[in-house]
Amino acid sequence: MASAGTAQMERKSTGQAQRASSRSKSKVESLAKIFARRDAAVKRGEFDLLGRIYLVRTERGDIDFGKDGPFLAKLDPGGELALMNEWKGFPDIVTATHELCPDCQAKCLSCDGEGHRLCMGLNCGGAGRMILGYEQCPAPGCARETGKANRGCEQCEGSGKVVGQTAECPSCKGTKKQSCPLCRGTGRMSTGRKDGAPSDSNAPYCASCNGIGRKLEREPQAWNDYVLGTMEGFTVLGPIHEILLRADVCRDAKQSIELASILPDADGNLGALLVKKPETTGQPWYWLGGELGNLTRL
């Protein structure tokens, strides 16, 4: 029943979009003419860049573009919104795991290369024993004999105290070594540079982990998860409620991320993304409807 209801809602959305298309043909110019006019304005340079889209919030979920989103512009005059890049589909969501990247590993520089280093446990310092307390120096002429420290005493180096009771260090079990926390005892570390070059070198970033040094997992974002309907041969994605922009990439902004609500336009239309053949990349895509609210720096 749930799947049937969902299908009915999708058909209803498509029908609404198609009816809106019929009304638009009778009242205003077609989408083809609207987009041709916008393309001409862009070619003439009649626009102001607002920023690169980082994230789009829709009723069907968030579309995460990361650092490679399209540029958003406002056309002049009129203030219509326009996308400046070709359709590439939605990028995969990439997250870093706790595993080392296998393609940029090198010998760990914080241990012996086998996953061990001197114990750094409390009061051990690689001695294998934990100091429980100190006592007066027993050397002739020093604290135990005279009651005060002999500044020239070699045994206590003038402190008047020497190590008293000790116990086996619980961190290293008396071995004087412990597992390296940086490489987690593997003796290997990922530098984030090509072929495991030093992290502070000028070598290119590792292509597998983008310089993070951790194995990456990718989760696809399918465009058909965001389909609202069809309109004059275009697939409509949305509707859009909010966007995050990276403003520093194209204009003077003190902070790089700005948030804006997408409000209904004068005709009550919400913002949406339109593309002719979403299964094919390298084609134009368009922003239709909605008005940009005030930008708020985050």
Short mmCIF file of N, CA and C in Angstrom, two decimals, residues 43-198:
data_model
loop_
_atom_site.label_atom_id
_atom_site.label_comp_id
_atom_site.label_asym_id
_atom_site.label_seq_id
_atom_site.Cartn_x
_atom_site.Cartn_y
_atom_site.Cartn_z
N LYS A 43 26.08 34.78 -21.74
CA LYS A 43 27.13 34.99 -22.73
C LYS A 43 27.52 36.45 -22.83
N ARG A 44 26.56 37.35 -22.58
CA ARG A 44 26.87 38.78 -22.61
C ARG A 44 27.49 39.27 -21.30
N GLY A 45 27.60 38.38 -20.33
CA GLY A 45 28.19 38.75 -19.05
C GLY A 45 27.26 39.54 -18.15
N GLU A 46 25.96 39.43 -18.37
CA GLU A 46 24.99 40.20 -17.59
C GLU A 46 24.54 39.40 -16.36
N PHE A 47 25.46 39.20 -15.44
CA PHE A 47 25.15 38.44 -14.24
C PHE A 47 26.15 38.79 -13.14
N ASP A 48 25.77 38.48 -11.91
CA ASP A 48 26.64 38.61 -10.75
C ASP A 48 26.76 37.24 -10.09
N LEU A 49 27.99 36.76 -9.94
CA LEU A 49 28.20 35.48 -9.29
C LEU A 49 27.92 35.60 -7.79
N LEU A 50 27.18 34.64 -7.26
CA LEU A 50 26.86 34.63 -5.83
C LEU A 50 27.77 33.69 -5.05
N GLY A 51 28.18 32.60 -5.67
CA GLY A 51 29.03 31.63 -4.99
C GLY A 51 28.88 30.26 -5.60
N ARG A 52 29.62 29.33 -5.05
CA ARG A 52 29.55 27.94 -5.50
C ARG A 52 28.65 27.16 -4.55
N ILE A 53 27.68 26.45 -5.11
CA ILE A 53 26.72 25.72 -4.29
C ILE A 53 27.41 24.57 -3.57
N TYR A 54 27.27 24.57 -2.26
CA TYR A 54 27.86 23.52 -1.42
C TYR A 54 26.83 22.45 -1.08
N LEU A 55 25.60 22.89 -0.81
CA LEU A 55 24.54 21.95 -0.44
C LEU A 55 23.19 22.55 -0.81
N VAL A 56 22.28 21.70 -1.28
CA VAL A 56 20.91 22.11 -1.60
C VAL A 56 19.97 21.29 -0.73
N ARG A 57 19.08 21.97 -0.02
CA ARG A 57 18.11 21.28 0.85
C ARG A 57 16.76 21.22 0.16
N THR A 58 16.27 20.01 -0.07
CA THR A 58 14.99 19.81 -0.75
C THR A 58 14.04 19.03 0.16
N GLU A 59 12.78 18.91 -0.29
CA GLU A 59 11.81 18.11 0.46
C GLU A 59 12.21 16.65 0.51
N ARG A 60 12.99 16.21 -0.47
CA ARG A 60 13.35 14.80 -0.58
C ARG A 60 14.72 14.51 0.01
N GLY A 61 15.32 15.48 0.68
CA GLY A 61 16.62 15.27 1.29
C GLY A 61 17.64 16.28 0.80
N ASP A 62 18.81 16.26 1.42
CA ASP A 62 19.88 17.19 1.08
C ASP A 62 20.72 16.64 -0.07
N ILE A 63 21.07 17.53 -1.01
CA ILE A 63 21.98 17.19 -2.09
C ILE A 63 23.33 17.82 -1.76
N ASP A 64 24.32 17.00 -1.49
CA ASP A 64 25.63 17.47 -1.05
C ASP A 64 26.57 17.53 -2.25
N PHE A 65 26.96 18.75 -2.65
CA PHE A 65 27.87 18.91 -3.78
C PHE A 65 29.33 18.96 -3.35
N GLY A 66 29.59 19.12 -2.04
CA GLY A 66 30.97 19.22 -1.60
C GLY A 66 31.65 20.45 -2.19
N LYS A 67 32.89 20.28 -2.61
CA LYS A 67 33.67 21.40 -3.12
C LYS A 67 33.53 21.60 -4.62
N ASP A 68 32.77 20.74 -5.30
CA ASP A 68 32.70 20.79 -6.76
C ASP A 68 31.31 21.14 -7.27
N GLY A 69 30.54 21.88 -6.49
CA GLY A 69 29.20 22.25 -6.91
C GLY A 69 29.20 23.29 -8.01
N PRO A 70 28.05 23.52 -8.64
CA PRO A 70 27.95 24.52 -9.70
C PRO A 70 27.96 25.93 -9.13
N PHE A 71 28.36 26.89 -9.94
CA PHE A 71 28.29 28.29 -9.55
C PHE A 71 26.86 28.79 -9.74
N LEU A 72 26.40 29.58 -8.78
CA LEU A 72 25.07 30.19 -8.85
C LEU A 72 25.23 31.68 -9.10
N ALA A 73 24.45 32.19 -10.04
CA ALA A 73 24.53 33.61 -10.40
C ALA A 73 23.15 34.22 -10.41
N LYS A 74 23.12 35.54 -10.29
CA LYS A 74 21.88 36.30 -10.39
C LYS A 74 21.97 37.16 -11.64
N LEU A 75 21.00 36.97 -12.55
CA LEU A 75 21.03 37.69 -13.81
C LEU A 75 20.65 39.15 -13.62
N ASP A 76 21.24 39.99 -14.46
CA ASP A 76 21.01 41.43 -14.38
C ASP A 76 20.56 41.93 -15.76
N PRO A 77 19.39 42.55 -15.88
CA PRO A 77 18.44 42.84 -14.81
C PRO A 77 17.50 41.66 -14.58
N GLY A 78 16.59 41.82 -13.65
CA GLY A 78 15.57 40.81 -13.40
C GLY A 78 15.81 40.00 -12.15
N GLY A 79 17.08 39.70 -11.84
CA GLY A 79 17.40 38.97 -10.63
C GLY A 79 17.10 37.49 -10.68
N GLU A 80 16.88 36.92 -11.88
CA GLU A 80 16.64 35.48 -11.98
C GLU A 80 17.93 34.73 -11.64
N LEU A 81 17.76 33.54 -11.06
CA LEU A 81 18.91 32.72 -10.69
C LEU A 81 19.30 31.82 -11.85
N ALA A 82 20.60 31.60 -12.00
CA ALA A 82 21.10 30.79 -13.11
C ALA A 82 22.27 29.94 -12.64
N LEU A 83 22.36 28.72 -13.17
CA LEU A 83 23.49 27.82 -12.90
C LEU A 83 24.51 27.99 -14.01
N MET A 84 25.80 28.08 -13.63
CA MET A 84 26.83 28.44 -14.59
C MET A 84 27.63 27.24 -15.11
N ASN A 85 27.39 26.05 -14.59
CA ASN A 85 28.18 24.89 -14.99
C ASN A 85 27.30 23.85 -15.67
N GLU A 86 27.93 22.98 -16.44
CA GLU A 86 27.19 21.91 -17.09
C GLU A 86 26.77 20.86 -16.05
N TRP A 87 25.73 20.13 -16.39
CA TRP A 87 25.22 19.07 -15.53
C TRP A 87 26.23 17.92 -15.45
N LYS A 88 26.61 17.56 -14.23
CA LYS A 88 27.54 16.46 -14.01
C LYS A 88 26.92 15.34 -13.18
N GLY A 89 25.62 15.48 -12.87
CA GLY A 89 25.04 14.56 -11.91
C GLY A 89 25.42 14.99 -10.50
N PHE A 90 24.96 14.25 -9.52
CA PHE A 90 25.28 14.57 -8.13
C PHE A 90 26.49 13.75 -7.70
N PRO A 91 27.47 14.37 -7.07
CA PRO A 91 28.67 13.63 -6.68
C PRO A 91 28.39 12.66 -5.54
N ASP A 92 29.24 11.64 -5.44
CA ASP A 92 29.14 10.71 -4.32
C ASP A 92 29.47 11.43 -3.02
N ILE A 93 28.85 11.00 -1.94
CA ILE A 93 29.21 11.49 -0.61
C ILE A 93 30.41 10.69 -0.13
N VAL A 94 31.49 11.38 0.17
CA VAL A 94 32.74 10.72 0.55
C VAL A 94 33.00 10.94 2.04
N THR A 95 33.24 9.85 2.76
CA THR A 95 33.56 9.93 4.18
C THR A 95 34.85 9.16 4.45
N ALA A 96 35.63 9.67 5.39
CA ALA A 96 36.89 9.03 5.76
C ALA A 96 36.65 7.98 6.84
N THR A 97 37.22 6.80 6.66
CA THR A 97 37.12 5.73 7.66
C THR A 97 38.29 5.83 8.63
N HIS A 98 38.36 4.90 9.57
CA HIS A 98 39.47 4.85 10.51
C HIS A 98 40.66 4.06 9.95
N GLU A 99 40.49 3.46 8.78
CA GLU A 99 41.56 2.66 8.19
C GLU A 99 42.55 3.55 7.45
N LEU A 100 43.83 3.15 7.48
CA LEU A 100 44.85 3.89 6.75
C LEU A 100 44.64 3.73 5.25
N CYS A 101 44.93 4.79 4.52
CA CYS A 101 44.88 4.69 3.07
C CYS A 101 45.97 3.72 2.62
N PRO A 102 45.65 2.73 1.81
CA PRO A 102 46.66 1.74 1.42
C PRO A 102 47.65 2.24 0.37
N ASP A 103 47.38 3.39 -0.25
CA ASP A 103 48.20 3.82 -1.38
C ASP A 103 49.22 4.91 -1.05
N CYS A 104 49.26 5.37 0.19
CA CYS A 104 50.25 6.41 0.53
C CYS A 104 50.93 6.11 1.86
N GLN A 105 51.15 4.82 2.14
CA GLN A 105 51.75 4.45 3.41
C GLN A 105 53.27 4.54 3.37
N ALA A 106 53.85 4.81 4.54
CA ALA A 106 55.30 4.87 4.71
C ALA A 106 55.62 4.42 6.12
N LYS A 107 56.90 4.26 6.41
CA LYS A 107 57.32 3.87 7.75
C LYS A 107 56.94 4.96 8.75
N CYS A 108 56.39 4.54 9.88
CA CYS A 108 55.99 5.50 10.91
C CYS A 108 57.22 6.18 11.48
N LEU A 109 57.17 7.49 11.58
CA LEU A 109 58.30 8.27 12.07
C LEU A 109 58.27 8.46 13.59
N SER A 110 57.22 7.97 14.24
CA SER A 110 57.10 8.15 15.69
C SER A 110 57.47 6.89 16.46
N CYS A 111 57.88 5.84 15.76
CA CYS A 111 58.24 4.60 16.45
C CYS A 111 59.43 3.96 15.74
N ASP A 112 59.71 2.71 16.09
CA ASP A 112 60.85 2.02 15.50
C ASP A 112 60.54 1.39 14.15
N GLY A 113 59.38 1.68 13.60
CA GLY A 113 58.99 1.10 12.32
C GLY A 113 58.32 -0.24 12.45
N GLU A 114 58.28 -0.76 13.68
CA GLU A 114 57.60 -2.03 13.94
C GLU A 114 56.42 -1.85 14.89
N GLY A 115 56.09 -0.60 15.15
CA GLY A 115 54.92 -0.32 15.98
C GLY A 115 55.21 -0.10 17.44
N HIS A 116 56.50 0.02 17.83
CA HIS A 116 56.84 0.22 19.24
C HIS A 116 57.67 1.49 19.42
N ARG A 117 57.49 2.11 20.58
CA ARG A 117 58.32 3.26 20.95
C ARG A 117 58.52 3.24 22.46
N LEU A 118 59.44 4.08 22.95
CA LEU A 118 59.69 4.13 24.39
C LEU A 118 58.41 4.45 25.14
N CYS A 119 58.24 3.76 26.26
CA CYS A 119 57.03 3.95 27.04
C CYS A 119 56.95 5.38 27.56
N MET A 120 55.80 5.97 27.39
CA MET A 120 55.55 7.33 27.87
C MET A 120 54.59 7.32 29.05
N GLY A 121 54.50 6.17 29.73
CA GLY A 121 53.63 6.06 30.88
C GLY A 121 54.06 6.98 32.01
N LEU A 122 53.14 7.29 32.91
CA LEU A 122 53.41 8.19 34.01
C LEU A 122 54.57 7.68 34.86
N ASN A 123 55.59 8.53 35.05
CA ASN A 123 56.76 8.23 35.87
C ASN A 123 57.58 7.04 35.38
N CYS A 124 57.40 6.68 34.10
CA CYS A 124 58.19 5.58 33.53
C CYS A 124 59.27 6.15 32.62
N GLY A 125 58.86 6.83 31.57
CA GLY A 125 59.81 7.46 30.66
C GLY A 125 60.76 6.49 29.99
N GLY A 126 60.30 5.26 29.75
CA GLY A 126 61.13 4.27 29.08
C GLY A 126 62.02 3.48 30.01
N ALA A 127 61.85 3.62 31.33
CA ALA A 127 62.68 2.88 32.29
C ALA A 127 62.08 1.52 32.62
N GLY A 128 60.81 1.33 32.34
CA GLY A 128 60.16 0.07 32.65
C GLY A 128 59.65 -0.01 34.08
N ARG A 129 60.00 0.97 34.90
CA ARG A 129 59.58 1.02 36.29
C ARG A 129 58.86 2.33 36.57
N MET A 130 57.86 2.27 37.39
CA MET A 130 57.10 3.45 37.77
C MET A 130 57.55 3.92 39.14
N ILE A 131 57.89 5.18 39.25
CA ILE A 131 58.37 5.74 40.52
C ILE A 131 57.19 6.00 41.44
N LEU A 132 57.25 5.40 42.62
CA LEU A 132 56.17 5.57 43.60
C LEU A 132 56.48 6.67 44.60
N GLY A 133 57.77 6.96 44.79
CA GLY A 133 58.13 8.00 45.75
C GLY A 133 59.62 8.26 45.75
N TYR A 134 60.03 9.30 46.49
CA TYR A 134 61.43 9.68 46.61
C TYR A 134 61.84 9.63 48.09
N GLU A 135 63.16 9.51 48.31
CA GLU A 135 63.69 9.52 49.67
C GLU A 135 64.94 10.39 49.71
N GLN A 136 65.38 10.70 50.93
CA GLN A 136 66.56 11.55 51.06
C GLN A 136 67.80 10.85 50.51
N CYS A 137 68.65 11.65 49.91
CA CYS A 137 69.87 11.11 49.30
C CYS A 137 70.78 10.54 50.40
N PRO A 138 71.23 9.24 50.24
CA PRO A 138 72.06 8.59 51.27
C PRO A 138 73.56 8.87 51.12
N ALA A 139 73.96 9.63 50.12
CA ALA A 139 75.39 9.88 49.89
C ALA A 139 76.00 10.63 51.07
N PRO A 140 77.29 10.37 51.37
CA PRO A 140 77.96 11.08 52.47
C PRO A 140 77.88 12.60 52.27
N GLY A 141 77.54 13.29 53.36
CA GLY A 141 77.48 14.74 53.32
C GLY A 141 76.23 15.30 52.67
N CYS A 142 75.26 14.41 52.37
CA CYS A 142 74.04 14.90 51.71
C CYS A 142 72.84 14.80 52.66
N ALA A 143 71.65 14.82 52.13
CA ALA A 143 70.43 15.08 52.89
C ALA A 143 70.19 14.12 54.05
N ARG A 144 70.40 12.79 53.84
CA ARG A 144 70.10 11.85 54.91
C ARG A 144 71.04 12.06 56.09
N GLU A 145 72.26 12.43 55.81
CA GLU A 145 73.26 12.59 56.86
C GLU A 145 73.21 13.97 57.50
N THR A 146 72.99 14.99 56.69
CA THR A 146 73.08 16.37 57.20
C THR A 146 71.72 17.05 57.34
N GLY A 147 70.70 16.46 56.72
CA GLY A 147 69.38 17.08 56.77
C GLY A 147 69.15 18.14 55.71
N LYS A 148 70.14 18.37 54.88
CA LYS A 148 69.96 19.33 53.78
C LYS A 148 70.75 18.86 52.56
N ALA A 149 70.33 19.34 51.40
CA ALA A 149 70.94 18.91 50.15
C ALA A 149 72.34 19.45 50.00
N ASN A 150 73.21 18.60 49.45
CA ASN A 150 74.57 19.01 49.12
C ASN A 150 74.57 19.39 47.64
N ARG A 151 74.72 20.66 47.34
CA ARG A 151 74.62 21.12 45.95
C ARG A 151 75.67 20.49 45.05
N GLY A 152 76.72 19.96 45.62
CA GLY A 152 77.76 19.34 44.82
C GLY A 152 77.65 17.83 44.74
N CYS A 153 76.59 17.26 45.31
CA CYS A 153 76.41 15.80 45.32
C CYS A 153 76.13 15.28 43.91
N GLU A 154 76.92 14.28 43.49
CA GLU A 154 76.74 13.72 42.15
C GLU A 154 75.60 12.71 42.11
N GLN A 155 75.33 12.06 43.25
CA GLN A 155 74.30 11.01 43.25
C GLN A 155 72.91 11.59 43.05
N CYS A 156 72.62 12.71 43.68
CA CYS A 156 71.28 13.32 43.55
C CYS A 156 71.31 14.60 42.73
N GLU A 157 72.50 14.93 42.21
CA GLU A 157 72.69 16.14 41.41
C GLU A 157 72.24 17.39 42.16
N GLY A 158 72.48 17.36 43.48
CA GLY A 158 72.22 18.54 44.29
C GLY A 158 70.78 18.72 44.72
N SER A 159 69.91 17.75 44.41
CA SER A 159 68.50 17.91 44.77
C SER A 159 68.21 17.45 46.19
N GLY A 160 69.06 16.58 46.74
CA GLY A 160 68.83 16.03 48.06
C GLY A 160 67.87 14.87 48.07
N LYS A 161 67.37 14.46 46.90
CA LYS A 161 66.42 13.36 46.82
C LYS A 161 66.84 12.37 45.74
N VAL A 162 66.54 11.09 46.00
CA VAL A 162 66.78 10.04 45.02
C VAL A 162 65.52 9.19 44.92
N VAL A 163 65.45 8.41 43.85
CA VAL A 163 64.28 7.54 43.66
C VAL A 163 64.21 6.53 44.78
N GLY A 164 63.01 6.41 45.33
CA GLY A 164 62.80 5.45 46.41
C GLY A 164 62.13 4.19 45.89
N GLN A 165 60.92 3.96 46.34
CA GLN A 165 60.20 2.75 45.96
C GLN A 165 59.70 2.84 44.52
N THR A 166 59.82 1.74 43.78
CA THR A 166 59.35 1.67 42.40
C THR A 166 58.48 0.43 42.22
N ALA A 167 57.78 0.39 41.10
CA ALA A 167 56.98 -0.78 40.74
C ALA A 167 57.00 -0.92 39.23
N GLU A 168 56.68 -2.10 38.76
CA GLU A 168 56.65 -2.33 37.32
C GLU A 168 55.63 -1.41 36.68
N CYS A 169 56.02 -0.78 35.58
CA CYS A 169 55.13 0.15 34.88
C CYS A 169 53.95 -0.63 34.30
N PRO A 170 52.71 -0.26 34.63
CA PRO A 170 51.56 -0.99 34.08
C PRO A 170 51.34 -0.74 32.59
N SER A 171 51.93 0.33 32.06
CA SER A 171 51.73 0.63 30.64
C SER A 171 52.58 -0.27 29.75
N CYS A 172 53.81 -0.52 30.15
CA CYS A 172 54.71 -1.31 29.30
C CYS A 172 55.05 -2.67 29.90
N LYS A 173 54.54 -2.97 31.12
CA LYS A 173 54.80 -4.25 31.78
C LYS A 173 56.30 -4.52 31.95
N GLY A 174 57.06 -3.44 32.14
CA GLY A 174 58.49 -3.59 32.36
C GLY A 174 59.32 -3.73 31.11
N THR A 175 58.69 -3.70 29.92
CA THR A 175 59.43 -3.89 28.67
C THR A 175 60.11 -2.61 28.18
N LYS A 176 59.75 -1.48 28.77
CA LYS A 176 60.26 -0.16 28.41
C LYS A 176 59.69 0.37 27.09
N LYS A 177 58.84 -0.42 26.44
CA LYS A 177 58.25 0.01 25.18
C LYS A 177 56.73 -0.11 25.25
N GLN A 178 56.07 0.66 24.40
CA GLN A 178 54.63 0.58 24.30
C GLN A 178 54.22 0.67 22.83
N SER A 179 52.99 0.27 22.55
CA SER A 179 52.49 0.34 21.18
C SER A 179 52.36 1.80 20.76
N CYS A 180 52.80 2.10 19.55
CA CYS A 180 52.76 3.48 19.05
C CYS A 180 51.31 3.90 18.81
N PRO A 181 50.86 4.97 19.46
CA PRO A 181 49.46 5.39 19.27
C PRO A 181 49.22 6.02 17.90
N LEU A 182 50.26 6.58 17.27
CA LEU A 182 50.07 7.24 15.99
C LEU A 182 49.76 6.23 14.88
N CYS A 183 50.53 5.15 14.83
CA CYS A 183 50.31 4.14 13.79
C CYS A 183 49.53 2.94 14.31
N ARG A 184 49.11 3.02 15.59
CA ARG A 184 48.33 1.95 16.22
C ARG A 184 49.05 0.62 16.19
N GLY A 185 50.36 0.70 16.38
CA GLY A 185 51.15 -0.52 16.50
C GLY A 185 51.45 -1.22 15.20
N THR A 186 51.16 -0.58 14.07
CA THR A 186 51.40 -1.23 12.78
C THR A 186 52.79 -0.93 12.21
N GLY A 187 53.41 0.15 12.68
CA GLY A 187 54.69 0.56 12.12
C GLY A 187 54.55 1.31 10.81
N ARG A 188 53.31 1.52 10.38
CA ARG A 188 53.04 2.20 9.12
C ARG A 188 52.14 3.41 9.37
N MET A 189 52.26 4.39 8.53
CA MET A 189 51.39 5.56 8.59
C MET A 189 51.11 6.04 7.17
N SER A 190 49.97 6.65 6.98
CA SER A 190 49.62 7.21 5.67
C SER A 190 49.92 8.70 5.69
N THR A 191 50.71 9.13 4.73
CA THR A 191 51.15 10.52 4.71
C THR A 191 50.19 11.44 3.98
N GLY A 192 49.32 10.88 3.15
CA GLY A 192 48.43 11.71 2.34
C GLY A 192 49.07 12.23 1.07
N ARG A 193 50.35 11.86 0.86
CA ARG A 193 51.07 12.28 -0.35
C ARG A 193 51.29 11.08 -1.28
N LYS A 194 51.49 11.35 -2.53
CA LYS A 194 51.66 10.31 -3.53
C LYS A 194 52.80 9.37 -3.16
N ASP A 195 52.53 8.06 -3.22
CA ASP A 195 53.51 7.01 -2.95
C ASP A 195 54.13 7.10 -1.56
N GLY A 196 53.42 7.71 -0.61
CA GLY A 196 53.92 7.78 0.76
C GLY A 196 55.03 8.79 0.98
N ALA A 197 55.13 9.79 0.11
CA ALA A 197 56.13 10.85 0.31
C ALA A 197 55.83 11.58 1.62
N PRO A 198 56.84 12.21 2.24
CA PRO A 198 56.62 12.92 3.51
C PRO A 198 55.47 13.91 3.41
#
